[in-house]
Coordinates of C-alpha atoms in Angstrom, one line a residue:
M305 CA 5.3 13.5 33.1
D306 CA 1.5 13.7 33.6
A307 CA -0.2 11.4 36.2
A308 CA -1.7 9.0 33.5
I309 CA 1.6 8.7 31.8
N310 CA 3.2 7.7 35.0
E311 CA 0.4 5.3 36.1
K312 CA 1.1 3.3 32.8
V313 CA 5.0 3.3 33.3
N314 CA 4.4 1.9 37.0
S315 CA 2.2 -0.7 35.6
W316 CA 4.6 -2.1 33.4
L317 CA 7.4 -1.9 35.9
N318 CA 5.4 -3.5 38.5
G319 CA 3.3 -6.0 36.4
N320 CA 4.1 -9.2 34.6
Y321 CA 6.8 -8.2 32.0
D322 CA 10.1 -9.6 31.7
E323 CA 13.2 -8.2 33.6
A324 CA 14.9 -6.8 30.0
T325 CA 11.6 -4.7 29.5
K326 CA 11.9 -3.2 32.8
N327 CA 15.2 -2.5 32.7
E328 CA 14.8 -0.7 29.6
I329 CA 12.1 1.4 30.9
K330 CA 14.2 2.7 34.0
K331 CA 17.2 3.4 31.4
I332 CA 15.2 5.5 29.4
A333 CA 13.4 7.2 32.2
S334 CA 16.8 8.4 33.6
E335 CA 18.2 9.1 30.4
N336 CA 15.5 10.6 28.3
P337 CA 12.1 11.3 30.0
Q338 CA 10.7 13.0 27.1
E339 CA 11.1 9.5 24.9
L340 CA 9.4 7.8 27.8
A341 CA 6.5 10.1 27.7
E342 CA 6.4 9.1 23.9
S343 CA 6.6 5.7 24.4
F344 CA 3.6 5.8 27.1
Y345 CA 1.2 8.5 26.2
R346 CA -1.1 6.5 24.3
S347 CA -1.8 3.0 23.0
L348 CA -0.8 2.0 19.5
E349 CA -4.1 2.1 17.4
F350 CA -5.5 0.2 14.2
G351 CA -5.0 2.7 11.8
T352 CA -5.4 2.3 7.9
G353 CA -3.1 -0.6 7.8
G354 CA -3.6 -2.1 11.2
L355 CA -1.1 -1.5 14.3
R356 CA 2.2 0.4 13.0
G357 CA 4.9 1.9 15.4
I358 CA 8.2 2.6 16.5
M359 CA 9.7 -0.8 17.9
G360 CA 10.6 -0.3 21.7
V361 CA 9.1 -0.7 25.2
G362 CA 5.9 1.0 26.2
T363 CA 2.0 1.0 25.0
N364 CA 2.8 3.4 22.4
R365 CA 5.6 0.9 20.7
M366 CA 5.9 -2.1 18.8
N367 CA 6.9 -4.8 21.1
K368 CA 6.0 -8.4 22.4
Y369 CA 3.2 -7.2 24.6
T370 CA 1.5 -4.7 22.4
V371 CA 1.6 -7.3 19.7
G372 CA 0.3 -10.0 22.4
M373 CA -2.7 -7.8 23.5
A374 CA -3.6 -7.1 19.8
T375 CA -3.6 -10.7 18.8
Q376 CA -5.6 -11.7 22.0
G377 CA -8.1 -9.1 21.3
Y378 CA -8.2 -10.2 17.6
A379 CA -8.5 -13.9 18.6
N380 CA -11.3 -13.2 21.2
Y381 CA -13.1 -11.5 18.1
L382 CA -12.6 -14.3 15.8
K383 CA -14.2 -16.7 18.3
Q384 CA -17.2 -14.6 18.7
Q385 CA -17.6 -14.4 14.7
F386 CA -17.1 -18.0 14.0
P387 CA -18.5 -19.8 16.9
N388 CA -18.5 -23.6 16.8
E389 CA -16.0 -23.6 13.6
E390 CA -12.4 -24.4 13.5
I391 CA -10.7 -21.1 13.2
R392 CA -8.0 -21.0 10.8
V393 CA -5.3 -17.9 10.5
A394 CA -2.3 -17.5 8.2
I395 CA 0.9 -15.8 9.4
A396 CA 3.7 -14.1 7.2
H397 CA 6.5 -11.6 7.9
D398 CA 9.0 -9.7 6.2
C399 CA 12.7 -8.7 6.4
R400 CA 12.2 -6.3 9.4
N401 CA 14.2 -6.3 12.6
N402 CA 11.9 -8.5 15.1
S403 CA 9.4 -9.5 12.1
R404 CA 10.0 -13.2 13.1
F405 CA 9.6 -12.7 16.5
F406 CA 6.4 -10.8 16.3
A407 CA 5.1 -13.5 13.7
E408 CA 6.1 -16.4 16.1
T409 CA 4.5 -14.2 19.3
T410 CA 1.4 -13.9 17.2
A411 CA 1.3 -17.5 16.4
N412 CA 1.8 -18.7 19.6
V413 CA -1.2 -16.4 21.0
F414 CA -3.5 -17.4 18.5
A415 CA -2.6 -21.3 18.8
A416 CA -2.7 -20.9 22.6
N417 CA -6.4 -19.6 22.0
G418 CA -7.4 -22.9 20.2
I419 CA -6.9 -21.6 16.7
K420 CA -5.1 -23.3 13.8
V421 CA -2.2 -21.4 12.7
F422 CA -0.4 -21.5 9.2
L423 CA 2.9 -19.9 9.9
F424 CA 5.6 -19.3 7.0
E425 CA 8.7 -21.0 7.5
S426 CA 10.6 -17.6 6.6
L427 CA 9.8 -14.4 5.4
R428 CA 7.3 -13.8 2.5
P429 CA 5.9 -11.0 0.5
T430 CA 2.7 -9.8 1.9
P431 CA 0.4 -10.8 -1.0
E432 CA 1.4 -14.3 -0.6
L433 CA 0.0 -13.8 2.8
S434 CA -3.4 -12.5 1.3
F435 CA -3.4 -15.5 -1.3
T436 CA -2.8 -18.3 1.4
I437 CA -5.7 -16.7 3.6
R438 CA -8.0 -17.6 0.5
L439 CA -6.2 -20.8 -0.5
K440 CA -6.5 -22.3 3.1
K441 CA -10.1 -21.0 3.8
C442 CA -8.7 -19.1 6.6
Q443 CA -11.1 -16.8 8.8
G444 CA -8.2 -14.2 9.1
G445 CA -4.3 -13.7 9.0
V446 CA -1.6 -11.2 10.2
V447 CA 1.5 -10.1 8.3
C448 CA 4.2 -8.5 10.2
T449 CA 5.4 -5.8 8.4
A450 CA 5.8 -1.8 8.6
S451 CA 5.9 -1.8 4.6
H452 CA 7.9 1.0 3.5
N453 CA 8.6 2.9 6.8
P454 CA 12.3 3.3 7.9
K455 CA 14.1 0.7 9.9
E456 CA 12.7 1.8 13.6
Y457 CA 9.4 0.8 12.5
N458 CA 7.6 -2.5 12.5
G459 CA 3.8 -3.3 12.2
Y460 CA 0.9 -5.6 12.0
K461 CA -1.5 -5.9 9.3
A462 CA -4.6 -7.8 10.3
Y463 CA -6.7 -9.5 7.5
W464 CA -10.3 -11.2 7.3
N465 CA -11.7 -14.2 5.7
D466 CA -11.7 -12.9 2.1
G467 CA -7.9 -12.1 2.2
G468 CA -8.5 -8.4 2.3
Q469 CA -7.2 -6.4 5.3
L470 CA -9.9 -5.3 7.8
V471 CA -12.7 -3.1 7.3
P472 CA -15.8 -1.9 9.0
P473 CA -17.5 -3.2 11.2
H474 CA -14.4 -5.7 11.9
D475 CA -11.4 -3.1 12.4
K476 CA -13.5 -1.0 15.1
N477 CA -14.8 -4.3 16.8
V478 CA -11.3 -5.8 16.9
I479 CA -10.2 -2.5 18.6
K480 CA -12.7 -2.5 20.9
E481 CA -11.9 -6.5 21.9
V482 CA -8.0 -5.2 22.2
E483 CA -9.1 -2.4 24.4
K484 CA -10.8 -4.7 26.7
I485 CA -7.6 -6.6 27.4
A486 CA -6.4 -4.8 30.2
S487 CA -3.4 -6.3 31.4
V488 CA -0.8 -8.9 29.9
D489 CA -1.9 -11.2 32.2
E490 CA -5.2 -11.8 30.2
V491 CA -3.1 -12.9 27.1
K492 CA -2.7 -16.6 26.3
W493 CA 0.9 -16.5 25.8
S494 CA 1.7 -20.5 25.1
G495 CA 0.4 -23.8 25.1
G496 CA -1.2 -24.5 21.8
E497 CA 2.1 -25.1 19.9
A498 CA 0.4 -28.2 18.2
N499 CA -1.9 -26.1 16.6
I500 CA 0.7 -24.4 14.6
T501 CA 1.7 -25.9 11.0
I502 CA 4.8 -24.4 9.3
V503 CA 4.3 -23.9 5.4
G504 CA 6.6 -22.7 2.8
S505 CA 7.4 -23.9 -0.8
E506 CA 4.1 -25.9 -1.4
I507 CA 2.4 -22.6 -1.2
D508 CA 5.1 -20.7 -3.1
A509 CA 4.5 -23.2 -6.3
Q510 CA 0.8 -22.6 -6.1
Y511 CA 1.2 -18.7 -5.8
I512 CA 3.5 -18.9 -8.8
N513 CA 1.3 -21.0 -10.7
M514 CA -1.7 -18.5 -10.3
V515 CA 0.5 -15.2 -11.0
K516 CA 1.6 -16.9 -14.5
G517 CA -2.1 -17.4 -15.3
L518 CA -2.5 -13.8 -15.4
S519 CA -0.3 -13.6 -18.4
V520 CA -2.1 -12.1 -21.3
Y521 CA 0.7 -12.4 -23.9
P522 CA 2.9 -15.6 -23.0
E523 CA 3.8 -15.7 -26.9
V524 CA 5.1 -12.3 -26.8
I525 CA 7.3 -13.2 -23.9
K526 CA 8.7 -16.0 -25.7
Q527 CA 9.9 -13.7 -28.6
Q528 CA 11.1 -11.6 -26.1
H529 CA 12.7 -13.8 -23.5
D530 CA 16.1 -11.9 -23.5
L531 CA 14.3 -8.5 -22.2
K532 CA 17.0 -7.0 -20.3
I533 CA 15.5 -6.7 -16.8
V534 CA 17.1 -5.2 -13.6
Y535 CA 15.3 -6.0 -10.4
T536 CA 16.1 -4.7 -6.8
S537 CA 14.2 -6.1 -3.8
I538 CA 15.6 -3.3 -1.6
H539 CA 16.7 -5.7 1.2
G540 CA 12.9 -7.0 1.4
S541 CA 10.9 -10.0 0.9
G542 CA 10.6 -9.9 -2.8
I543 CA 13.8 -11.8 -3.4
K544 CA 11.9 -14.8 -2.3
L545 CA 9.6 -14.8 -5.2
V546 CA 10.3 -12.1 -7.7
P547 CA 13.1 -13.8 -9.6
D548 CA 10.9 -17.3 -9.6
V549 CA 8.0 -15.6 -11.0
L550 CA 9.8 -13.9 -13.8
K551 CA 11.6 -16.9 -14.7
E552 CA 8.4 -18.8 -14.4
F553 CA 7.0 -16.1 -17.0
G554 CA 9.9 -17.0 -19.4
F555 CA 12.3 -14.2 -19.1
D556 CA 15.5 -15.3 -18.8
N557 CA 17.8 -12.1 -18.5
V558 CA 16.9 -10.9 -15.0
N559 CA 19.6 -8.9 -13.4
I560 CA 19.5 -8.7 -9.6
V561 CA 20.8 -5.7 -7.6
M562 CA 23.3 -7.8 -5.5
E563 CA 24.0 -4.8 -3.2
Q564 CA 20.4 -4.9 -2.0
A565 CA 19.5 -8.5 -2.4
E566 CA 20.3 -9.8 0.9
P567 CA 17.1 -9.4 3.3
N568 CA 18.4 -7.1 6.2
G569 CA 16.1 -5.1 8.4
N570 CA 18.6 -2.6 8.8
F571 CA 18.3 -1.4 5.0
P572 CA 22.1 -0.6 4.8
T573 CA 22.1 1.0 1.6
V574 CA 19.0 3.4 1.8
V575 CA 17.5 5.8 4.0
Y576 CA 13.8 4.9 3.2
P577 CA 13.3 1.4 1.7
N578 CA 10.7 2.6 -0.5
P579 CA 10.6 2.4 -4.3
E580 CA 8.7 5.9 -4.3
E581 CA 11.8 7.2 -3.2
A582 CA 14.5 8.2 -5.9
E583 CA 17.2 7.5 -3.6
A584 CA 15.9 3.8 -2.8
M585 CA 16.1 3.0 -6.7
S586 CA 19.4 5.0 -7.4
I587 CA 21.8 1.6 -7.2
G588 CA 19.3 -0.4 -9.4
L589 CA 19.3 2.9 -11.7
K590 CA 23.1 2.7 -11.9
K591 CA 22.8 -0.9 -12.8
A592 CA 20.1 -0.2 -15.6
K593 CA 22.4 2.4 -17.0
E594 CA 25.6 0.3 -17.1
L595 CA 23.7 -2.8 -18.7
D596 CA 21.5 -0.5 -21.1
A597 CA 18.3 -2.3 -19.6
D598 CA 14.9 -2.5 -20.8
I599 CA 13.2 -1.9 -17.7
L600 CA 14.2 -1.3 -13.9
L601 CA 11.8 -2.7 -11.1
G602 CA 12.1 -2.2 -7.3
T603 CA 9.9 -3.6 -4.6
D604 CA 9.5 -2.4 -1.1
P605 CA 10.5 -4.8 2.2
D606 CA 7.2 -6.8 2.1
A607 CA 6.8 -6.7 -1.8
D608 CA 3.3 -5.1 -2.2
R609 CA 4.5 -1.9 -3.9
V610 CA 6.4 -1.6 -7.2
G611 CA 8.6 1.4 -8.7
I612 CA 9.7 1.4 -12.2
G613 CA 12.3 3.0 -14.3
M614 CA 13.0 3.3 -18.1
K615 CA 14.5 5.5 -20.9
D616 CA 12.6 8.5 -22.0
R617 CA 12.5 9.4 -25.7
Q618 CA 16.0 11.2 -25.3
G619 CA 17.4 8.1 -24.0
N620 CA 17.8 9.3 -20.2
W621 CA 16.5 6.9 -17.7
V622 CA 13.6 8.3 -15.6
L623 CA 11.5 6.7 -12.7
M624 CA 7.9 6.7 -13.3
N625 CA 5.6 7.6 -10.5
G626 CA 3.0 5.6 -9.3
N627 CA 0.1 7.2 -11.3
Q628 CA 2.0 6.6 -14.6
T629 CA 2.5 3.1 -13.7
A630 CA -0.9 2.4 -12.8
V631 CA -2.2 4.2 -15.9
L632 CA -0.2 1.7 -18.0
A633 CA -1.1 -1.3 -16.0
F634 CA -4.8 -0.4 -16.3
N635 CA -4.7 0.4 -20.0
Y636 CA -2.8 -2.8 -20.6
M637 CA -5.3 -5.1 -18.8
I638 CA -8.2 -3.4 -20.5
E639 CA -6.8 -3.4 -24.1
A640 CA -4.8 -6.8 -24.2
R641 CA -7.9 -8.4 -23.0
K642 CA -10.0 -6.7 -25.4
V643 CA -7.5 -7.9 -28.5
K644 CA -7.1 -11.2 -26.9
G645 CA -10.8 -11.7 -27.0
L646 CA -10.8 -12.3 -23.1
A647 CA -12.8 -9.1 -22.3
Q648 CA -16.1 -9.7 -20.5
P649 CA -19.2 -7.2 -20.7
N650 CA -19.3 -6.8 -17.1
D651 CA -15.4 -6.1 -16.4
M652 CA -14.6 -3.4 -14.1
V653 CA -11.7 -1.7 -12.8
V654 CA -11.1 -0.1 -9.2
K655 CA -8.9 2.9 -8.3
T656 CA -8.6 5.1 -5.1
I657 CA -10.1 8.7 -4.8
V658 CA -6.5 10.3 -4.9
T659 CA -5.3 8.3 -7.9
T660 CA -5.3 9.8 -11.3
D661 CA -8.7 10.5 -13.1
M662 CA -7.1 9.1 -16.4
I663 CA -7.8 5.9 -15.2
N664 CA -11.5 7.0 -15.3
E665 CA -11.2 8.4 -18.6
I666 CA -9.6 5.3 -20.1
A667 CA -12.5 3.1 -18.6
R668 CA -15.0 5.3 -19.8
Q669 CA -14.0 5.5 -23.4
S670 CA -13.5 1.6 -23.0
N671 CA -17.1 1.3 -21.8
I672 CA -15.7 -0.3 -18.6
N673 CA -17.1 0.6 -15.0
C674 CA -14.5 2.2 -13.1
Y675 CA -15.0 2.6 -9.2
D676 CA -13.5 5.1 -6.9
V677 CA -12.9 3.9 -3.5
L678 CA -10.9 5.4 -0.4
T679 CA -7.2 4.9 -0.3
G680 CA -6.2 1.8 0.9
F681 CA -6.2 -1.7 -0.9
K682 CA -8.9 -3.1 1.7
W683 CA -11.5 -0.7 0.3
I684 CA -10.6 -2.3 -3.3
A685 CA -11.0 -5.9 -1.6
E686 CA -14.2 -4.9 0.0
L687 CA -15.6 -3.8 -3.4
I688 CA -14.6 -6.9 -5.1
K689 CA -16.3 -9.0 -2.5
E690 CA -19.6 -6.7 -3.0
K691 CA -19.6 -7.1 -6.6
E692 CA -18.7 -10.9 -6.9
A693 CA -20.9 -12.6 -9.3
K694 CA -22.2 -9.3 -10.5
E695 CA -19.0 -7.9 -12.1
N696 CA -15.7 -9.3 -13.3
Y697 CA -12.8 -7.5 -11.6
I698 CA -9.6 -7.4 -13.7
V699 CA -7.2 -4.7 -11.9
G700 CA -7.0 -2.1 -9.4
G701 CA -4.5 0.1 -8.1
E702 CA -3.4 3.5 -6.3
E703 CA -1.1 6.4 -6.8
S704 CA 1.2 5.0 -4.1
Y705 CA 2.8 2.3 -6.2
G706 CA 0.2 -0.4 -5.6
L707 CA -1.3 -2.7 -8.3
M708 CA -3.8 -5.7 -7.7
I709 CA -4.1 -7.6 -11.2
G710 CA -6.9 -10.4 -11.0
D711 CA -8.8 -11.2 -8.0
K712 CA -6.9 -14.2 -6.3
V713 CA -5.2 -11.8 -3.8
R714 CA -6.9 -8.9 -2.2
D715 CA -4.0 -6.8 -1.4
K716 CA -1.6 -4.8 -3.6
D717 CA 0.8 -7.3 -5.0
A718 CA 4.2 -6.2 -6.5
V719 CA 5.3 -9.6 -7.4
S720 CA 2.7 -10.3 -9.9
A721 CA 2.9 -6.5 -11.2
V722 CA 6.5 -7.0 -11.8
A723 CA 5.7 -9.8 -14.1
L724 CA 3.0 -8.1 -16.0
L725 CA 5.0 -4.9 -16.2
C726 CA 8.0 -6.7 -17.9
E727 CA 5.5 -8.5 -20.3
M728 CA 4.1 -4.6 -21.2
V729 CA 7.5 -4.0 -22.0
A730 CA 7.9 -6.9 -24.2
Y731 CA 4.5 -6.5 -25.7
E732 CA 5.8 -2.9 -26.8
K733 CA 9.2 -3.8 -27.7
N734 CA 7.8 -6.4 -30.0
K735 CA 6.1 -3.7 -31.8
G736 CA 9.5 -1.6 -31.9
R737 CA 8.4 0.7 -29.2
T738 CA 9.1 1.5 -25.7
L739 CA 6.6 1.8 -22.7
Y740 CA 7.5 5.2 -22.4
D741 CA 6.3 5.7 -26.0
K742 CA 3.0 4.2 -24.8
L743 CA 2.5 6.2 -22.1
I744 CA 2.7 9.5 -24.4
D745 CA 0.2 7.8 -26.8
L746 CA -2.1 7.4 -23.8
Y747 CA -1.8 11.1 -23.2
V748 CA -2.6 12.0 -26.7
Q749 CA -5.7 9.8 -26.7
Y750 CA -6.8 10.3 -23.2
G751 CA -5.6 13.8 -22.2
F752 CA -2.2 14.5 -20.6
Y753 CA -2.8 14.3 -16.6
K754 CA 0.0 15.2 -14.4
E755 CA 0.2 14.2 -10.7
R756 CA 2.4 15.3 -7.7
L757 CA 2.4 14.4 -4.0
I758 CA 3.9 16.3 -0.9
S759 CA 4.2 14.8 2.4
I760 CA 4.2 17.2 5.3
T761 CA 5.3 15.6 8.9
K762 CA 4.4 17.1 12.1
K763 CA 6.5 15.0 14.8
G764 CA 5.9 14.7 18.5
M765 CA 2.6 14.6 20.6
D766 CA 1.1 17.9 19.2
G767 CA 2.0 16.7 15.5
Q768 CA -1.7 15.1 15.2
Q769 CA -3.2 18.3 17.0
Q770 CA -1.4 20.4 14.3
I771 CA -2.5 18.3 11.4
A772 CA -6.2 18.4 12.8
A773 CA -6.1 22.0 13.0
M774 CA -5.2 22.4 9.3
M775 CA -7.8 20.3 8.3
E776 CA -10.5 22.0 10.5
T777 CA -9.4 25.4 8.7
Y778 CA -9.8 23.9 5.0
R779 CA -13.1 22.3 6.1
S780 CA -14.9 25.2 7.8
N781 CA -13.1 28.0 5.4
P782 CA -12.4 26.5 2.1
P783 CA -10.6 28.6 -0.4
K784 CA -12.6 30.5 -3.0
E785 CA -9.8 30.4 -5.6
I786 CA -6.5 28.4 -5.6
N787 CA -3.6 29.9 -7.8
G788 CA -6.2 32.2 -9.8
V789 CA -8.5 29.4 -10.3
A790 CA -12.1 29.4 -8.8
V791 CA -12.9 26.4 -6.4
A792 CA -15.9 24.8 -7.9
Q793 CA -16.5 22.2 -5.5
L794 CA -15.3 20.8 -2.2
L795 CA -15.6 17.2 -1.5
D796 CA -15.5 16.5 2.4
Y797 CA -15.4 12.7 2.7
E798 CA -15.8 12.9 6.7
K799 CA -18.9 14.7 6.2
L800 CA -19.8 12.5 3.4
E801 CA -20.6 15.8 1.6
G802 CA -20.0 17.3 -2.0
K803 CA -20.7 21.0 -2.2
N804 CA -20.8 23.2 -5.4
L805 CA -19.1 26.4 -4.2
Q806 CA -20.8 28.5 -6.8
T807 CA -24.3 27.3 -6.5
G808 CA -24.3 26.1 -3.0
E809 CA -25.8 22.8 -4.0
T810 CA -24.8 19.8 -2.3
W811 CA -25.2 16.0 -2.5
K812 CA -24.1 12.7 -0.4
I813 CA -21.0 11.0 -1.2
T814 CA -21.7 7.2 -0.8
L815 CA -18.4 5.9 0.8
P816 CA -17.2 5.2 4.5
K817 CA -16.3 8.2 6.4
S818 CA -12.7 9.2 5.8
N819 CA -10.7 12.4 6.9
V820 CA -10.1 13.7 3.2
L821 CA -10.8 17.0 1.6
Q822 CA -10.8 17.4 -2.1
F823 CA -10.8 20.7 -3.7
I824 CA -12.1 20.5 -7.5
L825 CA -11.1 23.5 -9.7
A826 CA -13.0 25.1 -12.6
D827 CA -10.3 24.0 -14.8
G828 CA -10.5 20.3 -13.9
S829 CA -7.6 20.4 -11.4
K830 CA -7.9 18.5 -8.3
I831 CA -6.2 18.8 -4.9
S832 CA -6.6 16.3 -2.1
A833 CA -5.7 16.6 1.6
R834 CA -5.3 13.4 3.8
P835 CA -3.7 13.0 7.1
S836 CA -2.2 9.6 7.6
G837 CA -4.1 7.2 10.0
T838 CA -0.7 5.8 11.3
E839 CA 2.1 8.7 11.3
P840 CA 1.8 12.3 12.1
K841 CA 1.9 13.3 8.5
I842 CA -0.7 14.9 6.0
K843 CA -0.4 14.3 2.5
F844 CA -1.4 16.9 -0.5
Y845 CA -2.1 15.3 -3.9
F846 CA -2.3 17.6 -7.0
S847 CA -3.6 16.8 -10.3
V848 CA -3.8 18.9 -13.3
N849 CA -4.6 17.9 -17.0
T850 CA -4.8 19.4 -20.4
K851 CA -5.0 18.2 -24.1
L852 CA -2.0 17.0 -25.9
A853 CA -2.4 17.4 -29.5
N854 CA 0.7 15.2 -30.6
A855 CA 3.6 13.4 -29.2
A856 CA 5.9 16.1 -30.3
D857 CA 4.5 18.6 -27.7
F858 CA 4.9 16.0 -24.8
E859 CA 8.1 17.8 -23.3
A860 CA 6.7 21.4 -23.5
T861 CA 3.1 20.5 -22.3
E862 CA 4.8 18.7 -19.3
K863 CA 6.8 21.8 -18.5
T864 CA 3.4 24.1 -18.5
L865 CA 1.5 21.3 -16.2
D866 CA 4.6 21.3 -13.7
A867 CA 4.4 25.1 -13.6
K868 CA 0.7 24.9 -12.7
I869 CA 1.2 22.6 -9.8
D870 CA 4.2 24.7 -8.6
G871 CA 2.1 27.8 -8.8
I872 CA -0.9 25.7 -6.6
I873 CA 1.6 24.7 -4.2
K874 CA 3.1 28.3 -3.6
D875 CA -0.4 29.7 -3.5
M876 CA -1.6 27.2 -0.9
K877 CA 1.7 27.9 1.5
L878 CA 2.6 24.4 1.5

C-alpha cells in the first residue's frame, strides 16, 4: 500500500473512531490488504447523485463517519447561504441496510448544528422527500438511499430548497465545505435532539392528495375501477405509498407481489433491485400471466423509478424499456390535456439528452416546447425553476425509467407515475384497446424510434482510468463512419461544442459541462457515450429510427431496427 493510503488508515486507527471500526480495519488489514486499499485510496465524492458507495469502514466507503463529515460540510454551507434564518431540512430513507442509521446520523449532525430537522418516522419514497422540502419550506434535505444499486451499496442524496438535488454552484461548494472537514472531531455529533421533529402520516396524506390531483380522466377510472393491476415494490419503499395512491385514484383490483412486498435491504429475491432488469420483474411477470392482468408495474428501492410490463399484439407479456414508457407518458399528458381543454399555450416538457428523440417529435407536432437537459432529474428541476412563471411544466423524464409528472415534486417520482400509467391503461381499455396498441399507433404517427443501452463496468482502482482513456480516444479521434454510415456530427458536452464532421463547422452547446459524447449519424441514428459519476461504469446509448407505414409492419420493422443496433455495437467493438 502506498504511503498516502497508510497515512489515512493510521489516522483512523489512532483517531476518535469507535472500537468496532478500528477492529474491522485491523481484520481487513490482515485478511485482505487489497480491500483495505480500496476502502481508503480516495474519499467518497459527490457525483451526479450525491454520495454513493459500498458500505464499510474507510474514507471510500459509506459509514457513520463519511456520512457525518458530509453532513457537517453541508450544514456549514447551508448556514453560510442562509444567514440569520431558521434553517430547516427534511430527511428520509429507503429500505436498505443501515439506511435508518444513516438518516438518524444525518439528523443528529444537522440538529447539533442548530438546524431544524423533519425526520420521517420510517422508510419513505424519495419523491415524498422532495415534496416535503417544498411543503415545509426547507432550505435543504437528504435521503439515504443508493437507488437501484446492489445490496452492498448505500448513498446520500442532497437536495436544495426547490426540492431538486444539488446543482452548480451548490454541489461543488458543498464538496469544498465537506473537504474542509479534515477530522471527525470537527463534526457536531449530538446535542441538538430538541431540533428534530418526527413526521409521517400527515405528510403522506398531503402527498397522496397532490398525486390524485394529477389525474386527467378520473371518470374513466370509475368505469375501469376493476382494471387488473399487478404491482411489485421489489422489497423497497414503494409499498408505503403506491397501494394507497392507487386506491385513492379509484382502482380496486390491485394485486401486490407478496414475495417482494416486505421491505428488505438484502433484496432476497433479486440480484439487482432494479425494474430495468428483467430478472427483478420476473416474479411480478409470473403473477401478471397467472392473473391475466392488464398491466404489471415495479418500483425500485426508493420508488423513484418504475418499470412496466404488458401484453403485445400476440398476447405475449413484454417489458417496456424506459424510452417506451416515457413516450407513452409524455404523449398522454400532452394529448389528454388538449382533449380535456387543460392545455396552456405555454406548456413545456423536458427530457434528457440520452432519452429518445421521439419525444421531441411528439412535442414539435403538438406545438409544445421540449427542452433537452443533461442526464439526471436535478437538471429537469433546475430548468423548471428557471422557467417558472414563464412556461408551464407538464411532464419530464429520462430513459432510465424515471418520470416526473407535475411540478410539486422536483425529482423522479415512480409513485405518481404508477398511478398515471394505470390511468393510461384504463383510458385505452375504455376504447377497447391496449396501451401496446397505442404505442404502435404513435410509431406510425411520429416515426418508429428504437433504443438500446449497454453498460460496461471496469472494476478496481484503474477502472476509472480505463474509462477515461476510452473517452479520450473517442474525443480526439472520432470515427468517420459507424456501421457503414457516415458520422455527421460530434457533440462534446465537456467541451460544450458541436461539430459538423463533413464541413468542419462548430457551434456552442448551451448546457453545463458533462463528460458525454454523442455521434449523430447521417441517417439520424444517435450513439451516446457517458461514464457514470458514481461507479466505474460507462454507458452507451443507441437510438435508430425509421418510418412505420402501418401497424401491420411493426414486427418486421422492429427486427430491421434491432439488426441496425446490433451492427453498430459490433462495429464499435463493444
